[in-house]
Amino acid sequence: MNESTVQPAAAGWRARWNQLADCLTPAVPEDLLLLVSRIALAAIFWLSGRTKVDGWLAVSDNAVALFADEYQLPLLSPALGAHLAAYAEHVFPVLLVLGLATRLSAIALLG
């Protein structure tokens, strides 16, 4: 299959997608899209944080073992690393959803 046969099909699909986006843009407020994207990202990190704790915020032995065996942080003890990761994955998603310190929260979670 050469490039000329793939190009029109991709262009047609892209044009239909752009038409749909142009129709929906006035109907869906930008603030709603931003909120939905913040909730989607926050949910991923919140659930990741939940795997590191037992109960509400008691860091599990499995999380400490993970930091000791798998991650092997050179500057932090495994227990401290597990606690910091668990707390960060619970605090920063909440801030992200609330819209408080969103840039700091995004950098902390993704960086």
C-alpha positions as a printed Julia matrix, in Angstrom:
111×3 Matrix{Float64}:
   0.0    0.0    0.0
   1.57   3.28  -1.02
   1.27   6.62   0.69
  -1.23   8.07  -1.79
  -3.93   5.49  -0.93
  -3.62   6.04   2.82
  -3.68   9.83   2.71
  -7.28  10.46   1.47
  -8.81   8.05   3.98
  -6.93   9.67   6.87
  -7.82  13.13   5.62
 -11.53  12.21   5.37
 -11.6   10.81   8.89
  -9.76  13.84  10.23
 -12.15  16.22   8.46
 -15.2   14.46   9.96
 -13.58  14.56  13.4
 -12.87  18.29  13.04
 -16.47  18.93  11.96
 -17.74  17.1   15.02
 -15.38  19.07  17.27
 -16.49  22.34  15.68
 -20.15  21.46  16.34
 -19.54  20.48  19.96
 -17.23  23.34  20.91
 -20.0   25.89  21.58
 -22.13  23.29  23.39
 -19.51  22.12  25.91
 -17.91  24.76  28.15
 -14.13  24.71  28.37
 -14.33  24.71  32.17
 -16.26  21.44  32.08
 -13.64  19.84  29.84
 -10.87  20.98  32.15
 -12.7   19.62  35.2
 -13.3   16.26  33.54
  -9.64  15.99  32.52
  -8.48  16.9   36.04
 -10.82  14.28  37.56
  -9.62  11.62  35.11
  -5.96  12.25  35.94
  -6.61  12.52  39.65
  -8.5    9.21  39.71
  -5.52   7.36  38.29
  -3.14   8.66  40.95
  -5.7    8.32  43.76
  -6.2    4.64  42.94
  -2.45   4.14  42.73
  -2.13   5.67  46.18
  -4.86   3.39  47.52
  -2.79   0.35  46.56
  -0.03   1.53  48.89
  -2.15   1.8   52.04
  -4.2   -0.38  54.36
  -7.29   1.27  55.79
  -7.28   5.03  55.4
  -3.6    6.11  55.41
  -1.61   3.32  57.06
   1.15   2.47  54.59
   1.16  -1.26  53.9
   4.13  -3.56  54.37
   3.87  -4.46  50.69
   4.46  -0.84  49.71
   7.54  -0.61  51.93
   8.82  -3.89  50.46
   8.21  -2.55  46.97
  10.33   0.5   47.72
  13.03  -1.64  49.34
  13.27  -4.33  46.66
  12.05  -2.83  43.41
  12.69   0.93  43.5
  15.81   0.95  45.73
  15.94   4.7   46.31
  19.51   5.74  47.07
  18.8    8.79  49.26
  15.63   7.76  51.11
  14.83   4.86  53.34
  12.17   2.54  51.86
   9.71   3.37  54.64
  10.07   7.12  54.11
   9.78   6.74  50.34
   6.63   4.64  50.67
   5.05   7.14  53.06
   5.92  10.13  50.85
   4.56   8.41  47.73
   1.36   7.3   49.45
   0.69  10.74  50.92
   1.53  12.53  47.65
  -0.78  10.23  45.69
  -3.61  11.12  48.06
  -3.06  14.86  48.58
  -2.13  16.06  45.1
  -5.11  14.46  43.27
  -7.5   16.17  45.68
  -5.8   19.52  45.06
  -5.94  18.87  41.33
  -9.69  18.19  41.35
 -10.39  21.21  43.54
  -8.34  23.4   41.24
  -5.95  24.41  44.02
  -2.25  24.53  43.17
  -2.97  22.64  39.95
   0.42  23.31  38.4
   2.24  22.22  41.53
   0.05  19.13  41.79
   0.57  18.21  38.14
   4.33  18.62  38.43
   4.41  16.57  41.63
   2.35  13.76  40.11
   3.9   13.66  36.66
   7.44  14.76  37.48
